[in-house]
GROMACS .gro file of C-alpha atoms in nm:
model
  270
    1UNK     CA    1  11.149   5.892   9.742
    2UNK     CA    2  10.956   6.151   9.935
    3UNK     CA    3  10.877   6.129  10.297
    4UNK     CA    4  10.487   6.153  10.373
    5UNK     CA    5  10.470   6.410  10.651
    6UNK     CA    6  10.234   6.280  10.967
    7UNK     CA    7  10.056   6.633  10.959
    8UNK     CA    8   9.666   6.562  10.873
    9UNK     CA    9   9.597   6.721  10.582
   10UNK     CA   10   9.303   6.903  10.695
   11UNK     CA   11   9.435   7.065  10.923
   12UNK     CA   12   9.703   7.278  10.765
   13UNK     CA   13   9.758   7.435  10.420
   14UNK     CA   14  10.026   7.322  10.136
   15UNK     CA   15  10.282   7.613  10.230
   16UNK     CA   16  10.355   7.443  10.602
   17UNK     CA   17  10.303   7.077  10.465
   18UNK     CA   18  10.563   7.146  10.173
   19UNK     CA   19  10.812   7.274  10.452
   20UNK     CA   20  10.733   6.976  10.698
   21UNK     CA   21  10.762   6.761  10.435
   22UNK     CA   22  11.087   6.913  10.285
   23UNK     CA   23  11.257   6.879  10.670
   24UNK     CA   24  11.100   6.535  10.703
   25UNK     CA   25  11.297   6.360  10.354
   26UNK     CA   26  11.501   6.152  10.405
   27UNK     CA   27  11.700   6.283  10.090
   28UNK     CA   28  12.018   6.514  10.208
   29UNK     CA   29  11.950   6.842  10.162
   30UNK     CA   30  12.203   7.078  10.004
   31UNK     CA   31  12.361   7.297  10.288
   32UNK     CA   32  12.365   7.583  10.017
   33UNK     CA   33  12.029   7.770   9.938
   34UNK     CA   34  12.055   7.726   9.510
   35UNK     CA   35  11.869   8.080   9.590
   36UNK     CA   36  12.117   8.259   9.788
   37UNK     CA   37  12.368   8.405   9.532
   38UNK     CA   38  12.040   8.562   9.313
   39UNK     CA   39  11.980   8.882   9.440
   40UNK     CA   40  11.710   9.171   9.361
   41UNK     CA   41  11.843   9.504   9.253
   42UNK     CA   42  11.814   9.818   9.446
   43UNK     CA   43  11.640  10.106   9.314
   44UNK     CA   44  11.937  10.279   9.155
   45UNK     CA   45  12.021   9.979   8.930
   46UNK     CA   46  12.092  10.100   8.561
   47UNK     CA   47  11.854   9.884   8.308
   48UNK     CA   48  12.016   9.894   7.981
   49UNK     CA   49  11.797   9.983   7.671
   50UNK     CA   50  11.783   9.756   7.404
   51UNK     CA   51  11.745  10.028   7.139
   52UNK     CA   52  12.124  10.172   7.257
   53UNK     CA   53  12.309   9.887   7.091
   54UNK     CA   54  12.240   9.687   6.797
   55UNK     CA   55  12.182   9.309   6.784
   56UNK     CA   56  12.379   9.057   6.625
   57UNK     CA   57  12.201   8.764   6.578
   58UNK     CA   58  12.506   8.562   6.472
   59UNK     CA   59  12.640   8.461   6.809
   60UNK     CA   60  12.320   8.437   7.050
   61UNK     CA   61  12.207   8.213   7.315
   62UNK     CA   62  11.761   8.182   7.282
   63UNK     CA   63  11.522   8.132   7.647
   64UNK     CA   64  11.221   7.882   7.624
   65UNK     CA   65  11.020   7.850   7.927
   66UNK     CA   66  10.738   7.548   7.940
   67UNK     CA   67  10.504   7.451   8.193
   68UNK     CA   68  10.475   7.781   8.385
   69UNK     CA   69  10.098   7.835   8.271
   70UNK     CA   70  10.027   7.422   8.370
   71UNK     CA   71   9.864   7.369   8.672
   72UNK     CA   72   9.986   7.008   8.661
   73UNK     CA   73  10.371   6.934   8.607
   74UNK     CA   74  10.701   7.088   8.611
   75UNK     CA   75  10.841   7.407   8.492
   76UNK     CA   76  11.131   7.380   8.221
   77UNK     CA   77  11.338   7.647   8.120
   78UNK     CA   78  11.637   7.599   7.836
   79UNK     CA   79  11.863   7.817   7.666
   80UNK     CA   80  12.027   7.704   7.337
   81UNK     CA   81  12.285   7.873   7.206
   82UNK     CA   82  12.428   7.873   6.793
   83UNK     CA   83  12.681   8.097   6.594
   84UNK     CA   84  12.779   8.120   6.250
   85UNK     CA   85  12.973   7.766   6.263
   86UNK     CA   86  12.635   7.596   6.347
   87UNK     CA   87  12.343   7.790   6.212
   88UNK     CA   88  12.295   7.645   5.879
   89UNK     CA   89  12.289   7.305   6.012
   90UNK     CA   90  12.062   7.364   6.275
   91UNK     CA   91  11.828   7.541   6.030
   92UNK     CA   92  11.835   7.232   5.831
   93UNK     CA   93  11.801   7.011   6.162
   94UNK     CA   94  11.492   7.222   6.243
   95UNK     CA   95  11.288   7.219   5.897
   96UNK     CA   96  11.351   6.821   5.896
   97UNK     CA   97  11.179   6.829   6.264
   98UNK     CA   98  10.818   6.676   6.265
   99UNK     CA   99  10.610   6.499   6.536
  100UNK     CA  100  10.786   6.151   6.436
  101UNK     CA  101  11.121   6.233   6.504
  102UNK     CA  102  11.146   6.442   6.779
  103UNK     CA  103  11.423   6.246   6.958
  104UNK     CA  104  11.583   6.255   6.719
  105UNK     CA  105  11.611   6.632   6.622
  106UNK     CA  106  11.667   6.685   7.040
  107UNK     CA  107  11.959   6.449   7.002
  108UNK     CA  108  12.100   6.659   6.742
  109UNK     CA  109  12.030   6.991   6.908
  110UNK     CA  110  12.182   6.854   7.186
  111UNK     CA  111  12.520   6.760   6.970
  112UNK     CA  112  12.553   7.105   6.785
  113UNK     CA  113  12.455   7.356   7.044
  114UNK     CA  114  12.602   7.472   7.401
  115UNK     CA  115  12.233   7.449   7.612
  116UNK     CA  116  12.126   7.412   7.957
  117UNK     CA  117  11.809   7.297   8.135
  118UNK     CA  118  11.656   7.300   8.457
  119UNK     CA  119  11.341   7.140   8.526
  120UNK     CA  120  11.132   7.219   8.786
  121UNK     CA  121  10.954   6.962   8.972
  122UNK     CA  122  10.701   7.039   9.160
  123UNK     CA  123  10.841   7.013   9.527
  124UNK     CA  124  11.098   7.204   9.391
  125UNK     CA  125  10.867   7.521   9.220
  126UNK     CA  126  10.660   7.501   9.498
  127UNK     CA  127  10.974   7.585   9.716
  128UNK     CA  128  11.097   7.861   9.523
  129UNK     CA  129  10.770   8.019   9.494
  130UNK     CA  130  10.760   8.010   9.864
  131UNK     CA  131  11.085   8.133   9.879
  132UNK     CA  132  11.024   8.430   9.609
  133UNK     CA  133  10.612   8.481   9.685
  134UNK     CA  134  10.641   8.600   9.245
  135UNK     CA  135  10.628   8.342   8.979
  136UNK     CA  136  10.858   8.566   8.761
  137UNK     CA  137  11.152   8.596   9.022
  138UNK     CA  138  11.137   8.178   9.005
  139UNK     CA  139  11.136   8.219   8.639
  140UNK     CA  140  11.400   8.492   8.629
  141UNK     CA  141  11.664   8.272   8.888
  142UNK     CA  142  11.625   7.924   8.616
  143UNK     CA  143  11.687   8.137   8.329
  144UNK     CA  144  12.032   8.288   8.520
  145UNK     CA  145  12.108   7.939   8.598
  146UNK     CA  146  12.106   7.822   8.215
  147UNK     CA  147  12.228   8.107   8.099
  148UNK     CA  148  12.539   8.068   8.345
  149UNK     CA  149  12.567   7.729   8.226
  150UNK     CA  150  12.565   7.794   7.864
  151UNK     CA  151  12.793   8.075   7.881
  152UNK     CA  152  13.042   7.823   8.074
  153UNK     CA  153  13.068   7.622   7.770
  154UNK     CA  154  13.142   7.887   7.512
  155UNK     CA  155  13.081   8.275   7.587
  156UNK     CA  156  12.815   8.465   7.361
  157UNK     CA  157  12.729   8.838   7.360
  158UNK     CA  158  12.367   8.868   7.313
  159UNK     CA  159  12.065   8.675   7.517
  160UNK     CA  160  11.736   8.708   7.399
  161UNK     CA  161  11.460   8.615   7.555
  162UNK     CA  162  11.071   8.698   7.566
  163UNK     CA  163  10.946   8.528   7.873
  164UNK     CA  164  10.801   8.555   8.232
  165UNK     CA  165  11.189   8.653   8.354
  166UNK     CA  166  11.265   9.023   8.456
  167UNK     CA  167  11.513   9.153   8.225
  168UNK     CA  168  11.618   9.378   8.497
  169UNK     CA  169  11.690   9.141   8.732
  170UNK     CA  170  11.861   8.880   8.513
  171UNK     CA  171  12.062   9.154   8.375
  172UNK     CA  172  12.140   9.262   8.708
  173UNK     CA  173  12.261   8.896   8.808
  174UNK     CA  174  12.448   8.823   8.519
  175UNK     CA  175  12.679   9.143   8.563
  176UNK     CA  176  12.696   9.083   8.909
  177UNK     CA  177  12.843   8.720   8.835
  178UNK     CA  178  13.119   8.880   8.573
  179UNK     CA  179  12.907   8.787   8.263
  180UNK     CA  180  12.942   8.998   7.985
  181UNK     CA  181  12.582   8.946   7.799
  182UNK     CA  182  12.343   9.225   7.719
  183UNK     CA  183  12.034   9.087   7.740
  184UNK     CA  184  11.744   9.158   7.471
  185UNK     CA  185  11.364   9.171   7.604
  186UNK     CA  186  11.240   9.087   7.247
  187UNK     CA  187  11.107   8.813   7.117
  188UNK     CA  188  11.232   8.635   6.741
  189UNK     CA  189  11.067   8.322   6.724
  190UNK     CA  190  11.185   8.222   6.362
  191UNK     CA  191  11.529   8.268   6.475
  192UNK     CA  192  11.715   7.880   6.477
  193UNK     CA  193  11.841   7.916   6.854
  194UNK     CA  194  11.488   8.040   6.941
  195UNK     CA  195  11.321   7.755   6.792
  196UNK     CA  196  11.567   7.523   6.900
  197UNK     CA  197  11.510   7.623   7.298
  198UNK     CA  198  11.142   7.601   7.223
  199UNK     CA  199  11.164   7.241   7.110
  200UNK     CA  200  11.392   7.155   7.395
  201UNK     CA  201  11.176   7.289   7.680
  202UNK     CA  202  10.842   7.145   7.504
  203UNK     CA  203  10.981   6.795   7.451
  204UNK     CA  204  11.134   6.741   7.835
  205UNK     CA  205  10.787   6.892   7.925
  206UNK     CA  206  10.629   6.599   7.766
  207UNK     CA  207  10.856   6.333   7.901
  208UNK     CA  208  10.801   6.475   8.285
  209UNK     CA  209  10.439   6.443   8.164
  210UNK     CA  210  10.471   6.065   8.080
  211UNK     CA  211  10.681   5.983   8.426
  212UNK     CA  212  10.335   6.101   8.600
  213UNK     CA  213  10.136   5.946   8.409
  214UNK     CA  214  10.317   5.616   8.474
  215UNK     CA  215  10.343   5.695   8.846
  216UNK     CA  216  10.008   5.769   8.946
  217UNK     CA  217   9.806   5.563   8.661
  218UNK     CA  218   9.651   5.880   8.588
  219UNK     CA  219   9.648   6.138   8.250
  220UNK     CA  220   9.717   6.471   8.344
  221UNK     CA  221   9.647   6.756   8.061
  222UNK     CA  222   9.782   7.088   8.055
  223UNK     CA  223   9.625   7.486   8.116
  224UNK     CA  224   9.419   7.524   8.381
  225UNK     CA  225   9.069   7.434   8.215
  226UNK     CA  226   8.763   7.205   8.348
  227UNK     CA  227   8.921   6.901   8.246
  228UNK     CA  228   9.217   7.026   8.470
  229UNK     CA  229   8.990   7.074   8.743
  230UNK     CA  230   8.824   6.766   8.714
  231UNK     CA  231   9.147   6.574   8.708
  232UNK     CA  232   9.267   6.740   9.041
  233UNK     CA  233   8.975   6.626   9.218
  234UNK     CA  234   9.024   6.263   9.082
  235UNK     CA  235   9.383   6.287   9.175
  236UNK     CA  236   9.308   6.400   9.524
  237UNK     CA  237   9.021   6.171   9.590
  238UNK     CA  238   9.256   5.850   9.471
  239UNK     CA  239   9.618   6.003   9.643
  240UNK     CA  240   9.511   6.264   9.894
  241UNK     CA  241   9.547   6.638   9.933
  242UNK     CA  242   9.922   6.603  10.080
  243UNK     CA  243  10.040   6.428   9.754
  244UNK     CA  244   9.864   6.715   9.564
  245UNK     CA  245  10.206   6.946   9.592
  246UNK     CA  246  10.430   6.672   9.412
  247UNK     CA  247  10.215   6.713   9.065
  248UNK     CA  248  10.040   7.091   9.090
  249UNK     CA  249  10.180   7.431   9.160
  250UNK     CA  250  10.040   7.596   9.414
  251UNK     CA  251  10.012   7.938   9.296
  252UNK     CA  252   9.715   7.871   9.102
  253UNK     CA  253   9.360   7.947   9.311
  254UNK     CA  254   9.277   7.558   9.197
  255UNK     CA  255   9.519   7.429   9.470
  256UNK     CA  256   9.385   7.683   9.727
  257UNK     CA  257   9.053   7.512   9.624
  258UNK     CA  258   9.101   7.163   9.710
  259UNK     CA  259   9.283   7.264   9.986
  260UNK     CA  260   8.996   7.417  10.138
  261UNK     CA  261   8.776   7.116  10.022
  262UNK     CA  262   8.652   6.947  10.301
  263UNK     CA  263   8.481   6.693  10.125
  264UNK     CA  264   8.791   6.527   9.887
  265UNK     CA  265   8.897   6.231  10.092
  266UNK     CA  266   9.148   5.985   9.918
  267UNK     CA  267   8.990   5.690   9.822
  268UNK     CA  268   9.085   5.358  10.031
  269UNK     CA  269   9.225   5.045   9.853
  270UNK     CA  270   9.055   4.764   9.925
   0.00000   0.00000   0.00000
């Protein structure tokens, strides 16, 4: 549970509510920034060229990032890894994979694959993109923390990845943290461990999706359209602008927007 903050609303932005709020909870907070150990590289950082060294796609780990181009919701990263021993079946797993039995193919993902996840609430982007000021160096630290994870359970030589991350930076992490992966800026989307990341990130998007939906009786869809826009103003007028940071990022101008609204009161029950 989450702490309302006693600031008024209207009187001072999401970025200063977010950090009253955060000092406010009543949940204990870690005495170690999860930031602290990612650092930026300096300028005289080598970036390794993926055309120097070829790629073997036997032993790889895949990136799927989900959510980042929401307004609503979380952002989920995942990293699934597969090698010759479980390939085949996961390319089997895969092509059996519809819309009806999504569980079940994540279970089985799940059972033949080293992965990792980290989801994103929105507290906690909104932190980190405080913290960073650049959605792609919050991208770049989650996929360094799955990666990490994934290469705790079995070691791999190749990542490959496609996404919002800086592949200088997350190269420049994992070396500095004594893991021997050469990272690939390239995307191969019919590739099983690729697929299977995308499926994992997508599907935990959708359940974070249903928890809100449950919680505030309200449907939130995804992008950053009218209907988006529309919702927002529903949600603040029902919960007020100092839930709005628990369900939106605010990076996109929409937040700034209602922010600034001085006209979007939350309604009173009666």
């Amino acid at each position: 549970n989450t702490t309302q903050s006693a600031i008024n609303p209207g009187k001072i932005g999401a970025k200063k509510r977010i950090e009253a709020t955060l000092k406010s909870s009543t949940t204990p907070v870690s005495k170690k920034d999860p930031a602290s150990d990612f650092e930026k590289p300096n300028n005289t950082s080598s970036e390794l060229d993926n055309d120097k060294k070829s790629i073997d796609l036997s032993n790889i780990a895949s990136i799927a990032i989900s959510g980042h181009d929401n307004f609503f919701g979380p952002m989920v990263i995942s990293a699934v890894h597969c090698n010759e021993g479980n390939l085949s079946i996961l390319n089997r797993v895969l092509e059996a994979s519809n819309e009806n039995n999504i569980e079940t193919t994540v279970r089985q993902i799940s059972q033949l694959c080293a992965h990792s996840l980290v989801i994103m609430g929105n507290l906690s982007y909104n932190e980190f993109y405080l913290k960073f000021q650049n959605v792609q160096l919050v991208a770049s630290w989650g996929i360094n923390r799955v990666i990490k994870n994934v290469y705790k359970q079995t070691p791999f030589p190749i990542l490959i990845s496609n996404h919002l991350g800086s592949k200088r930076l997350i190269q420049h992490n994992l070396t500095k943290d004594g893991l021997n992966v050469f990272y690939i800026d390239k995307k191969i989307p019919n590739h099983a461990a690729s697929k299977a990341a995308v499926l994992l990130a997508n599907h935990h998007l959708s359940e974070r999706f249903e928890i809100m939906k449950e919680k505030y009786n309200l449907t939130f869809p995804l992008g950053v359209g009218k209907k988006v826009q529309g919702t927002a103003y529903k949600f603040v007028e029902k919960s007020g602008k100092s839930n709005l940071e628990l369900v939106a990022k605010l990076n996109f101008p929409l937040f700034e927007e209602l922010e600034n609204k001085q006209d979007v009161k939350p309604k009173k029950n009666v």
